Coordinates of C-alpha atoms in Angstrom, one line a residue:
M1044 CA 0.0 0.0 0.0
A1045 CA 2.5 2.6 1.1
G1046 CA 5.0 1.9 -1.6
K1047 CA 2.7 3.0 -4.4
D1048 CA 3.3 6.7 -4.4
V1049 CA 2.7 7.5 -8.0
G1050 CA -0.8 8.5 -9.0
T1051 CA -2.7 7.7 -5.9
S1052 CA -1.3 8.7 -2.5
P1053 CA -1.1 5.8 -0.1
V1054 CA -2.8 7.9 2.6
D1055 CA -6.0 8.2 0.6
L1056 CA -8.7 6.4 2.5
A1057 CA -11.2 3.9 1.4
P1058 CA -14.8 4.8 2.4
D1059 CA -14.9 2.5 5.4
D1060 CA -11.7 4.1 6.7
A1061 CA -13.0 7.6 6.2
A1062 CA -16.1 6.7 8.2
D1063 CA -14.0 5.7 11.2
V1064 CA -12.0 9.0 11.4
P1065 CA -12.7 10.8 14.7
V1066 CA -13.8 14.4 14.2
A1067 CA -11.3 15.6 16.8
A1068 CA -8.4 14.3 14.8
T1069 CA -9.0 16.7 12.0
G1070 CA -9.3 19.9 14.0
R1071 CA -5.9 20.5 15.5
G1072 CA -4.2 22.1 12.5
A1073 CA -1.9 25.1 12.9
A1074 CA -3.0 25.6 16.5
G1075 CA -1.7 22.1 17.4
V1076 CA 1.5 22.8 15.6
A1077 CA 1.8 26.1 17.5
R1078 CA 1.5 24.4 20.8
G1079 CA 3.8 21.5 19.9
G1080 CA 6.2 23.8 18.1
A1081 CA 6.4 26.1 21.1
A1082 CA 7.6 23.3 23.3
N1083 CA 10.1 22.2 20.7
L1084 CA 11.2 25.8 20.1
A1085 CA 12.0 26.2 23.8
G1086 CA 13.9 23.0 23.6
A1087 CA 15.6 24.1 20.4
V1088 CA 16.8 27.3 22.0
V1089 CA 18.4 25.3 24.8
N1090 CA 19.8 22.8 22.3
A1091 CA 21.4 25.5 20.2
V1092 CA 22.9 27.4 23.1
V1093 CA 24.3 24.2 24.8
G1094 CA 25.4 22.7 21.5
F1095 CA 27.3 25.9 20.7
A1096 CA 28.9 25.9 24.1
L1097 CA 30.0 22.3 23.5
T1098 CA 31.6 23.3 20.3
V1099 CA 33.4 26.1 22.0
V1100 CA 34.6 23.8 24.8
V1101 CA 35.9 21.2 22.3
A1102 CA 37.6 23.9 20.1
R1103 CA 39.3 25.6 22.9
A1104 CA 40.1 22.7 25.2
L1105 CA 41.5 20.3 22.6
P1106 CA 44.3 20.8 20.1
Q1107 CA 42.9 21.3 16.6
T1108 CA 44.0 17.8 15.6
E1109 CA 42.2 16.3 18.6
A1110 CA 39.2 18.5 17.9
G1111 CA 39.1 17.4 14.3
V1112 CA 39.1 13.7 15.3
F1113 CA 36.3 14.4 17.8
F1114 CA 34.1 16.2 15.2
A1115 CA 34.7 13.7 12.5
T1116 CA 34.0 10.6 14.5
T1117 CA 31.0 12.0 16.3
S1118 CA 29.6 13.1 12.9
G1119 CA 30.2 9.6 11.6
F1120 CA 28.5 8.2 14.6
L1121 CA 25.3 10.2 13.9
V1122 CA 25.4 9.0 10.2
V1123 CA 25.7 5.3 11.4
V1124 CA 22.8 5.8 13.9
T1125 CA 20.6 7.0 11.1
V1126 CA 21.6 3.9 9.1
A1127 CA 20.7 1.8 12.0
Q1128 CA 17.3 3.4 12.4
L1129 CA 16.1 2.1 9.0
G1130 CA 13.8 5.1 8.6
T1131 CA 11.6 4.1 11.6
N1132 CA 11.7 7.7 12.9
T1133 CA 9.3 8.9 10.2
G1134 CA 7.6 5.5 9.9
L1135 CA 6.5 5.5 13.5
V1136 CA 5.3 9.1 13.4
Y1137 CA 3.3 8.4 10.1
F1138 CA 1.6 5.1 11.2
L1139 CA 1.0 6.0 14.9
S1140 CA -0.5 9.3 13.9
R1141 CA -2.6 7.6 11.3
V1142 CA -4.0 4.9 13.6
R1143 CA -4.9 7.6 16.1
A1144 CA -6.7 9.6 13.4
L1145 CA -8.6 6.4 12.2
G1146 CA -9.5 5.3 15.8
R1147 CA -7.4 2.1 15.7
P1148 CA -5.3 2.1 18.9
G1149 CA -5.0 -1.7 18.7
D1150 CA -2.5 -1.3 15.9
V1151 CA 0.0 0.8 17.9
H1152 CA 1.8 -2.1 19.5
A1153 CA 2.0 -4.0 16.2
H1154 CA 3.7 -1.1 14.4
L1155 CA 6.1 -0.6 17.3
R1156 CA 7.1 -4.3 17.3
A1157 CA 7.5 -4.2 13.5
A1158 CA 9.9 -1.3 13.9
A1159 CA 11.9 -2.2 17.0
V1160 CA 12.9 -5.9 16.3
P1161 CA 14.8 -5.3 13.0
V1162 CA 16.3 -2.0 14.2
L1163 CA 17.8 -3.4 17.3
A1164 CA 19.1 -6.5 15.6
W1165 CA 20.7 -4.5 12.8
T1166 CA 22.2 -2.0 15.3
L1167 CA 23.9 -4.8 17.2
V1168 CA 25.5 -6.1 14.0
L1169 CA 26.8 -2.6 13.2
S1170 CA 28.2 -2.2 16.7
V1171 CA 30.2 -5.4 16.5
A1172 CA 31.4 -4.6 12.9
F1173 CA 32.8 -1.2 13.9
V1174 CA 34.7 -2.6 16.9
V1175 CA 36.3 -5.2 14.6
A1176 CA 37.0 -2.8 11.7
A1177 CA 38.1 0.2 13.9
P1178 CA 41.7 0.3 12.6
A1179 CA 40.6 0.4 8.9
V1180 CA 37.9 3.0 9.7
G1181 CA 40.5 5.1 11.4
R1182 CA 42.8 5.1 8.4
L1183 CA 39.8 5.9 6.1
I1184 CA 38.5 8.8 8.1
S1185 CA 41.8 10.5 9.1
D1186 CA 45.0 9.5 7.3
D1187 CA 46.9 11.9 9.5
Q1188 CA 45.4 10.7 12.8
P1189 CA 44.6 7.0 12.2
E1190 CA 45.3 5.7 15.7
A1191 CA 43.4 8.4 17.6
T1192 CA 40.5 8.0 15.2
A1193 CA 40.4 4.2 15.5
T1194 CA 40.3 4.5 19.3
A1195 CA 37.4 6.9 19.1
V1196 CA 35.5 4.5 16.8
R1197 CA 36.0 1.7 19.3
V1198 CA 34.6 3.9 22.1
L1199 CA 31.6 5.0 20.1
A1200 CA 30.6 1.6 18.7
P1201 CA 28.9 0.1 21.8
F1202 CA 26.7 3.2 22.2
L1203 CA 25.0 2.7 18.8
L1204 CA 22.5 0.3 20.3
V1205 CA 21.7 2.8 23.1
A1206 CA 21.1 5.6 20.6
S1207 CA 18.8 3.4 18.6
V1208 CA 16.7 2.6 21.7
E1209 CA 16.4 6.4 22.4
N1210 CA 15.3 7.1 18.8
L1211 CA 12.7 4.4 18.8
A1212 CA 11.2 5.5 22.1
V1213 CA 11.1 9.2 21.3
S1214 CA 9.7 8.7 17.8
A1215 CA 6.9 6.6 19.3
T1216 CA 5.9 9.3 21.7
R1217 CA 5.8 11.8 18.8
G1218 CA 3.5 9.5 16.9
L1219 CA 1.3 9.0 20.0
G1220 CA 0.6 12.7 19.9
T1221 CA 3.0 14.4 22.4
M1222 CA 5.9 16.6 21.5
R1223 CA 7.2 17.0 25.1
P1224 CA 9.5 13.9 25.2
T1225 CA 11.1 15.1 22.0
A1226 CA 11.7 18.6 23.4
V1227 CA 12.9 17.4 26.8
V1228 CA 14.9 14.3 25.9
T1229 CA 16.6 15.1 22.6
L1230 CA 16.7 18.9 22.6
V1231 CA 17.5 19.6 26.3
V1232 CA 18.6 16.5 28.3
R1233 CA 21.0 15.1 25.7
P1234 CA 22.9 18.3 24.8
V1235 CA 23.2 19.3 28.5
A1236 CA 24.4 15.8 29.4
Q1237 CA 26.9 15.9 26.5
L1238 CA 28.3 19.3 27.5
A1239 CA 28.7 18.2 31.2
L1240 CA 30.1 14.8 30.4
V1241 CA 32.5 16.0 27.7
A1242 CA 33.8 18.7 30.1
L1243 CA 34.2 16.2 32.9
A1244 CA 35.8 13.6 30.8
T1245 CA 38.2 16.1 29.3
L1246 CA 39.3 17.3 32.7
T1247 CA 39.7 13.9 34.2
L1248 CA 40.7 11.7 31.3
G1249 CA 42.3 14.2 28.9
P1250 CA 41.4 14.6 25.2
S1251 CA 40.9 10.9 24.7
G1252 CA 37.9 11.0 27.1
A1253 CA 35.9 13.6 25.2
V1254 CA 34.4 11.2 22.7
G1255 CA 33.3 8.8 25.5
G1256 CA 31.7 11.5 27.5
W1257 CA 29.8 12.7 24.4
A1258 CA 28.4 9.2 23.7
A1259 CA 27.6 8.4 27.3
S1260 CA 24.8 11.0 27.2
Y1261 CA 22.7 8.5 25.2
V1262 CA 22.5 6.2 28.2
V1263 CA 20.7 8.9 30.1
T1264 CA 18.3 9.9 27.3
A1265 CA 17.5 6.3 26.3
A1266 CA 16.4 5.5 29.8
I1267 CA 14.2 8.6 30.1
G1268 CA 12.7 8.1 26.6
T1269 CA 11.9 4.5 27.2
V1270 CA 10.1 5.1 30.5
W1271 CA 8.1 7.9 28.8
A1272 CA 7.1 5.8 25.9
L1273 CA 6.1 2.8 28.1
R1274 CA 3.8 5.1 30.1
L1275 CA 2.0 6.2 27.0
L1276 CA 1.8 2.7 25.6
S1277 CA 0.2 1.4 28.7
R1278 CA -2.9 3.4 27.8
T1279 CA -3.4 1.8 24.4
A1280 CA -5.1 -1.4 23.4
R1281 CA -3.2 -4.6 22.5
P1282 CA -2.5 -5.3 18.8
G1283 CA -4.4 -7.5 16.3
D1284 CA -2.8 -8.6 13.0
S1285 CA 0.9 -7.8 13.6
G1286 CA 2.0 -9.5 10.5
R1287 CA -0.1 -7.4 8.2
R1288 CA 0.8 -4.2 10.0
G1289 CA 4.5 -5.1 9.8
R1290 CA 4.2 -5.4 6.0
E1291 CA 2.4 -2.1 5.7
F1292 CA 5.0 -0.4 8.0
W1293 CA 8.0 -1.5 6.0
S1294 CA 6.5 -0.9 2.6
F1295 CA 6.2 2.7 3.6
T1296 CA 9.4 3.0 5.6
W1297 CA 12.0 1.4 3.4
P1298 CA 12.4 4.4 1.0
R1299 CA 12.5 6.6 4.1
A1300 CA 15.3 4.5 5.5
I1301 CA 17.6 5.2 2.6
M1302 CA 16.4 8.8 2.5
A1303 CA 17.1 9.4 6.2
V1304 CA 20.7 8.1 5.7
A1305 CA 21.1 10.4 2.8
Q1306 CA 19.8 13.4 4.7
M1307 CA 22.1 12.8 7.6
A1308 CA 25.0 12.2 5.3
M1309 CA 24.2 15.6 3.7
Q1310 CA 24.5 17.2 7.1
R1311 CA 27.4 15.3 8.6
L1312 CA 29.4 13.4 5.9
D1313 CA 31.1 16.5 4.6
I1314 CA 32.9 16.8 8.0
V1315 CA 34.2 13.3 7.5
L1316 CA 35.2 14.0 3.9
V1317 CA 37.0 17.2 4.9
A1318 CA 39.0 15.1 7.5
A1319 CA 39.7 12.4 4.9
L1320 CA 40.6 14.8 2.0
A1321 CA 42.1 17.8 3.8
G1322 CA 43.1 16.6 7.3
A1323 CA 41.9 16.8 10.9
V1324 CA 42.7 20.5 11.4
P1325 CA 40.4 21.8 8.5
A1326 CA 37.8 19.4 9.7
A1327 CA 37.8 21.1 13.1
V1328 CA 37.5 24.5 11.5
Y1329 CA 34.7 23.4 9.2
A1330 CA 32.7 21.7 12.0
A1331 CA 33.0 24.7 14.2
A1332 CA 31.9 27.1 11.5
T1333 CA 28.8 25.0 10.6
R1334 CA 27.7 25.0 14.2
F1335 CA 26.3 28.5 13.7
V1336 CA 24.0 27.4 10.8
V1337 CA 23.0 24.3 12.7
A1338 CA 21.7 26.6 15.4
G1339 CA 19.3 28.1 12.9
Q1340 CA 18.1 24.7 11.9
M1341 CA 17.1 24.0 15.5
G1342 CA 14.3 26.5 15.1
S1343 CA 13.2 24.9 11.9
Q1344 CA 13.3 21.5 13.5
A1345 CA 11.1 22.7 16.3
V1346 CA 8.2 23.5 14.0
T1347 CA 8.9 20.6 11.7
L1348 CA 8.7 17.9 14.4
A1349 CA 5.4 19.4 15.7
A1350 CA 3.9 19.6 12.1
Q1351 CA 4.7 16.0 11.0
P1352 CA 1.8 14.3 12.8
R1353 CA -0.6 17.2 11.9
F1354 CA 0.2 16.9 8.2
A1355 CA -0.3 13.1 8.4
E1356 CA -3.7 13.5 10.1
H1357 CA -5.0 16.0 7.6
L1358 CA -3.8 14.0 4.6
A1359 CA -5.3 10.8 6.1
V1360 CA -8.7 12.4 5.6
D1361 CA -7.7 14.2 2.4
D1362 CA -8.2 17.7 3.9
R1363 CA -6.1 19.6 1.3
D1364 CA -7.4 23.0 2.5
A1365 CA -6.1 22.4 6.0
V1366 CA -2.8 21.1 4.7
G1367 CA -2.3 24.2 2.5
E1368 CA -3.2 26.5 5.4
L1369 CA -0.8 24.7 7.7
Y1370 CA 2.0 24.7 5.1
R1371 CA 1.8 28.4 4.5
S1372 CA 1.5 29.4 8.2
S1373 CA 4.4 27.1 9.2
T1374 CA 6.6 28.5 6.4
A1375 CA 6.0 32.1 7.7
W1376 CA 7.0 31.0 11.2
L1377 CA 10.1 29.3 9.8
V1378 CA 11.2 32.5 8.0
L1379 CA 10.4 34.6 11.1
M1380 CA 12.6 32.4 13.3
T1381 CA 15.6 31.8 11.0
W1382 CA 16.2 34.7 8.7
P1383 CA 17.3 37.3 11.4
L1384 CA 19.9 34.7 12.6
Y1385 CA 21.2 33.8 9.2
L1386 CA 21.4 37.5 8.2
A1387 CA 23.4 38.3 11.4
L1388 CA 25.8 35.4 10.8
A1389 CA 26.4 36.4 7.2
A1390 CA 27.0 40.1 8.0
F1391 CA 29.4 39.4 10.9
S1392 CA 30.9 36.0 9.9
T1393 CA 34.5 36.8 10.9
T1394 CA 33.5 38.0 14.3
V1395 CA 31.4 35.0 15.1
V1396 CA 34.1 32.4 14.2
H1397 CA 36.6 34.2 16.4
I1398 CA 34.6 32.8 19.4
F1399 CA 36.4 29.5 18.8
G1400 CA 39.8 31.1 18.7
G1401 CA 42.1 32.9 16.2
D1402 CA 42.9 29.6 14.4
Y1403 CA 39.3 29.3 13.1
D1404 CA 39.2 32.5 10.9
A1405 CA 39.0 30.4 7.7
G1406 CA 35.4 29.3 8.7
A1407 CA 34.0 32.8 8.0
S1408 CA 33.3 32.1 4.3
V1409 CA 31.6 28.8 5.2
V1410 CA 29.2 30.7 7.5
V1411 CA 28.2 33.1 4.7
I1412 CA 27.7 30.4 2.0
L1413 CA 25.5 28.2 4.2
A1414 CA 23.5 31.0 5.7
V1415 CA 22.4 32.2 2.3
S1416 CA 21.4 28.6 1.2
L1417 CA 19.5 28.0 4.4
M1418 CA 17.5 31.2 4.0
L1419 CA 16.2 29.8 0.7
S1420 CA 15.4 26.5 2.4
S1421 CA 13.3 28.3 5.1
L1422 CA 11.5 30.3 2.4
L1423 CA 10.3 27.1 0.8
G1424 CA 9.0 25.8 4.1
M1425 CA 8.4 22.1 5.1
V1426 CA 8.1 21.0 1.5
E1427 CA 9.8 17.7 2.1
V1428 CA 7.6 17.0 5.2
V1429 CA 4.5 17.6 3.1
L1430 CA 5.7 15.3 0.4
T1431 CA 6.6 12.6 2.8
M1432 CA 3.5 12.8 4.9
S1433 CA 1.4 12.5 1.6
G1434 CA 3.0 9.1 1.2
R1435 CA 5.4 9.9 -1.6
T1436 CA 8.5 8.6 0.1
T1437 CA 10.0 7.4 -3.2
W1438 CA 9.9 10.9 -4.6
T1439 CA 11.7 12.4 -1.5
L1440 CA 14.1 9.5 -1.7
V1441 CA 15.1 10.3 -5.3
N1442 CA 15.4 14.0 -4.4
T1443 CA 17.6 13.3 -1.4
L1444 CA 19.8 10.9 -3.3
L1445 CA 20.3 13.4 -6.1
G1446 CA 21.2 16.1 -3.6
L1447 CA 23.6 13.7 -1.9
G1448 CA 25.2 12.8 -5.2
V1449 CA 25.7 16.4 -6.1
Q1450 CA 27.2 17.2 -2.6
I1451 CA 29.6 14.3 -2.6
G1452 CA 30.6 14.9 -6.2
L1453 CA 31.3 18.6 -5.5
D1454 CA 33.1 17.7 -2.3
V1455 CA 35.4 15.3 -4.0
V1456 CA 36.3 17.8 -6.7
L1457 CA 36.4 21.0 -4.6
I1458 CA 37.8 20.1 -1.2
P1459 CA 41.3 19.1 -2.4
R1460 CA 41.5 22.5 -4.3
Y1461 CA 39.5 24.9 -2.1
G1462 CA 39.3 23.1 1.3
I1463 CA 36.4 23.9 3.6
V1464 CA 35.0 26.5 1.1
G1465 CA 34.6 23.7 -1.4
A1466 CA 32.7 21.6 1.2
A1467 CA 30.4 24.5 2.0
V1468 CA 29.6 25.0 -1.7
G1469 CA 28.8 21.3 -2.1
W1470 CA 26.4 21.3 0.9
A1471 CA 24.7 24.5 -0.2
A1472 CA 24.2 23.2 -3.7
A1473 CA 22.6 20.0 -2.3
I1474 CA 20.2 22.0 -0.1
V1475 CA 19.0 24.2 -2.9
L1476 CA 18.6 21.4 -5.4
R1477 CA 16.7 19.2 -3.0
N1478 CA 14.3 21.9 -1.9
L1479 CA 13.5 23.1 -5.4
L1480 CA 12.8 19.6 -6.7
A1481 CA 10.4 18.9 -3.8
L1482 CA 8.7 22.3 -4.3
A1483 CA 8.1 21.4 -8.0
Q1484 CA 6.6 18.0 -7.0
V1485 CA 4.4 19.4 -4.2
T1486 CA 3.1 22.1 -6.5
S1487 CA 2.3 19.7 -9.4
A1488 CA 1.0 16.7 -7.5
L1489 CA -0.8 18.3 -4.5
R1490 CA -1.4 21.8 -5.9
L1491 CA 0.2 23.3 -2.7
H1492 CA 2.7 26.1 -2.3
P1493 CA 4.3 28.0 0.7
F1494 CA 3.8 31.5 -0.7
G1495 CA 1.0 33.4 1.0
A1496 CA 0.7 36.8 2.6
P1497 CA 2.3 35.7 5.9
T1498 CA 5.4 34.2 4.1
V1499 CA 6.0 37.2 1.9
T1500 CA 5.5 39.6 4.9
A1501 CA 7.9 37.6 7.0
A1502 CA 10.6 37.6 4.3
L1503 CA 10.3 41.3 3.6
L1504 CA 10.3 42.1 7.4
G1505 CA 13.5 40.0 7.8
L1506 CA 15.3 41.9 5.0
V1507 CA 14.1 45.4 5.9
A1508 CA 14.1 45.2 9.7
A1509 CA 17.0 42.9 10.3
G1510 CA 19.1 42.6 7.1
A1511 CA 19.3 46.3 6.3
P1512 CA 20.4 47.6 9.7
L1513 CA 22.9 44.7 10.1
A1514 CA 24.4 45.5 6.7
A1515 CA 24.5 49.2 7.5
V1516 CA 26.3 48.7 10.8
R1517 CA 28.8 46.3 9.1
V1518 CA 29.7 48.8 6.5
L1519 CA 29.8 51.9 8.7
I1520 CA 31.5 50.5 11.8
G1521 CA 33.2 47.2 10.7
D1522 CA 33.3 43.5 11.5
D1523 CA 34.2 43.3 15.2
L1524 CA 32.4 42.4 18.5
A1525 CA 31.3 45.9 19.3
A1526 CA 29.8 46.4 15.9
F1527 CA 28.1 43.0 16.1
G1528 CA 26.5 44.0 19.4
V1529 CA 25.3 47.3 18.0
G1530 CA 23.9 45.6 14.9
L1531 CA 22.0 43.0 17.0
L1532 CA 20.6 45.7 19.2
V1533 CA 19.3 47.9 16.4
A1534 CA 18.0 45.0 14.2
G1535 CA 16.4 43.3 17.3
V1536 CA 14.4 46.4 18.2
L1537 CA 13.3 47.0 14.7
Y1538 CA 12.4 43.4 14.1
V1539 CA 10.4 43.0 17.3
A1540 CA 8.5 46.2 16.6
G1541 CA 7.8 45.0 13.0
C1542 CA 6.5 41.7 14.3
A1543 CA 4.2 43.5 16.8
V1544 CA 2.8 45.8 14.1
L1545 CA 2.3 43.0 11.5
R1546 CA 1.3 40.3 14.0
R1547 CA -2.1 39.6 12.3
R1548 CA -0.7 39.4 8.8
L1549 CA 2.1 37.1 10.1
G1550 CA -0.3 34.8 11.9
L1551 CA 1.2 35.6 15.2
T1552 CA -2.2 36.3 16.8
E1553 CA -3.2 32.7 16.2
L1554 CA 0.1 31.5 17.6
A1555 CA -0.3 33.6 20.8
S1556 CA -3.9 32.3 21.2
A1557 CA -2.7 28.7 20.9
L1558 CA 0.0 29.3 23.5
R1559 CA -2.5 30.9 25.9
S1560 CA -4.8 28.0 25.5
R1561 CA -1.9 25.6 26.3
R1562 CA -1.1 27.5 29.5
R1563 CA -4.7 27.3 30.7
R1564 CA -4.8 23.5 30.4

């Protein structure tokens, strides 16, 4: 059913299915995303601040070669964790949201069992394989630091299974309709634990302990996430036909498995490639520079995680009007959250990379290139989420693989000649290509687009109230910490004032109403 994504969407319902949809399931829309997104946004702020602090600690506490090994191996770990997940993150959200919308709670356990058994078995195989192959992996990732890299791989490998448990548990809670575990466990507890454990391990064990401290945080979050998921599951009915549900689950999820790996590879593999093609020191600089744009992505992720189940519920009952309204509103909120940050980073790129130390100046160009590309990505909204939640996972898979192919191809050609700037160009090109392809498909297949009055207003407000004063301060005063502070102050005042004046046109009145409703509950 779920694999046939050309022509008829797999989430289109038969008449008997449509009759079983609870009315409440279709009425949550943008207000639901506002409430869930608010929780995630608060968590995303903590995640961005703490994650940035972790990068500063690693960059300043470790020599650049050690920092490069840390960033390369932990980035590789995240790619392997995504490989181990087999796409179940999205599969669980899609199917658990769907069975809730259709009033079939008995299918919850069947879908969970279909996801968990293969994932945990596959992760165990990967853990053993990386322990055995650590010396070869060390030479592959970092030819100039093979022994240190191999040691880090051995330390990280056993934690793959723990990370998979955490991901399964938190994805299940999201599919069961609550965003709080995602916000608390993955956006707050994990980064805080990583910062504390990395600092403690570095002080007590030296540079070699930093990787182990980072990975140990997953033990804490896996325990919390599992307990939270079990409490929610205790309220649901027991399953019926688990075999049939398992076939449905994996027919939808297998394209997403490949796509999730490709997406994570687009975000993290370039750090590994920089280490392999240019060395550990450039990898440290590149990883530090990209931390700034990742902070902006946290805001996007906050809204995206909240919107996934809402899109799935509306598409399950074929409510295209609600999907379109949600798509346009969420796009405006993404632009409002991210554009001021990206504009500030682009205007004062040299100043911001100095936070990591004078040896990180080369990362300024990386910040500018990625900030511009991610502004375009925000302007197109959650186009890939809409495509995926409509059941067209093969389309998103093709888009992601094309983007990854472009990125790797450009990296291999450009990194040896241009270093980290070449890596940034490769990543930016992949981001732009993937989003434009998805937008063309959503527009043609679903007749949806992100461009409404709120989105246009948010973009113009960002350019006029934030971009213009930041650029003026940069030209008139310069690119130093004092000028950066003045630019942030002026742009911040103008931007907040603009949001207040244009709050109705931006959809902020609806957002504020949803948040007040949440506090009264």
